[in-house]
CSV table of C-alpha atoms in Angstrom, one decimal:
chain,number,residue,atom,x,y,z
A,130,MET,CA,-8.3,-7.4,-14.6
A,131,LYS,CA,-5.3,-5.2,-14.5
A,132,LYS,CA,-5.6,-4.7,-10.7
A,133,ILE,CA,-5.8,-8.5,-10.1
A,134,ASN,CA,-2.6,-9.0,-12.1
A,135,GLU,CA,-0.9,-6.3,-10.2
A,136,ILE,CA,-1.9,-7.9,-6.9
A,137,LYS,CA,-0.8,-11.3,-8.1
A,138,GLN,CA,2.6,-9.9,-9.1
A,139,VAL,CA,3.1,-8.3,-5.7
A,140,LEU,CA,2.1,-11.4,-3.8
A,141,LEU,CA,4.4,-13.6,-6.0
A,142,ASN,CA,7.4,-11.4,-5.2
A,143,VAL,CA,8.6,-13.2,-2.1
A,144,ASN,CA,11.1,-10.5,-1.3
A,145,ASP,CA,8.4,-7.9,-1.0
A,146,GLU,CA,6.6,-7.3,2.3
A,147,ILE,CA,2.8,-6.9,2.4
A,148,LEU,CA,1.6,-4.5,5.0
A,149,SER,CA,-1.8,-3.6,6.5
A,150,ILE,CA,-2.9,0.1,6.8
A,151,GLU,CA,-2.1,-0.1,10.5
A,152,GLU,CA,1.5,-1.3,9.7
A,153,VAL,CA,2.0,1.5,7.2
A,154,ALA,CA,0.7,4.1,9.7
A,155,GLU,CA,3.1,2.8,12.3
A,156,MET,CA,5.9,2.9,9.8
A,157,PHE,CA,5.2,6.6,9.1
A,158,ARG,CA,4.3,7.3,12.8
A,159,VAL,CA,0.9,8.7,11.8
A,160,LYS,CA,-2.7,7.6,12.3
A,161,PRO,CA,-4.3,5.2,9.9
A,162,ALA,CA,-6.7,8.0,8.8
A,163,ALA,CA,-3.7,10.0,7.4
A,164,ILE,CA,-2.7,6.9,5.3
A,165,ARG,CA,-6.3,6.6,4.0
A,166,LYS,CA,-6.3,10.2,2.9
A,167,ARG,CA,-3.0,9.7,1.0
A,168,VAL,CA,-4.5,6.5,-0.6
A,169,GLN,CA,-7.6,8.6,-1.7
A,170,ARG,CA,-5.3,11.2,-3.2
A,171,GLY,CA,-3.3,8.5,-5.0
A,172,THR,CA,0.1,9.4,-3.3
A,173,ILE,CA,0.4,6.0,-1.7
A,174,PRO,CA,-0.2,2.9,-3.8
A,175,SER,CA,-2.4,0.2,-2.4
A,176,TYR,CA,-4.2,-3.0,-3.4
A,177,LYS,CA,-7.7,-4.1,-2.7
A,178,VAL,CA,-9.1,-7.6,-3.1
A,179,LYS,CA,-12.5,-7.6,-4.8
A,180,GLY,CA,-15.3,-8.0,-2.3
A,181,SER,CA,-13.1,-6.9,0.6
A,182,ARG,CA,-12.9,-3.5,2.3
A,183,ARG,CA,-9.3,-4.0,3.5
A,184,ARG,CA,-6.4,-2.5,1.6
A,185,TRP,CA,-2.9,-4.0,1.4
A,186,PHE,CA,0.3,-2.2,0.7
A,187,SER,CA,3.6,-3.3,-0.8
A,188,LYS,CA,6.5,-2.0,1.2
A,189,ALA,CA,8.6,-1.8,-2.0
A,190,ASP,CA,5.9,0.3,-3.7
A,191,ILE,CA,5.7,2.6,-0.8
A,192,ILE,CA,9.4,3.2,-0.7
A,193,ALA,CA,9.5,3.8,-4.4
A,194,SER,CA,6.7,6.3,-4.2
A,195,ILE,CA,8.5,8.2,-1.4
A,196,LYS,CA,11.7,8.2,-3.5
A,197,SER,CA,9.8,9.6,-6.5
A,198,GLU,CA,8.3,12.3,-4.4
A,199,GLN,CA,11.7,13.5,-3.3
A,200,THR,CA,13.1,13.9,-6.8
């Protein structure tokens, strides 16, 4: 239930951009497989809709996680 509420919160934030794994990979100039590894390690936050294999990413969450890694 917590994950659903997080996804709803992200989707309701109209200022936030929702990205696919391909778009995130392009943003970092890496292959999608590299992003999948970071998702598995938990270093990049992502959202998954129940019953779907696709992952979605909040651009704001990704930027925040990068900033936290740098400090």
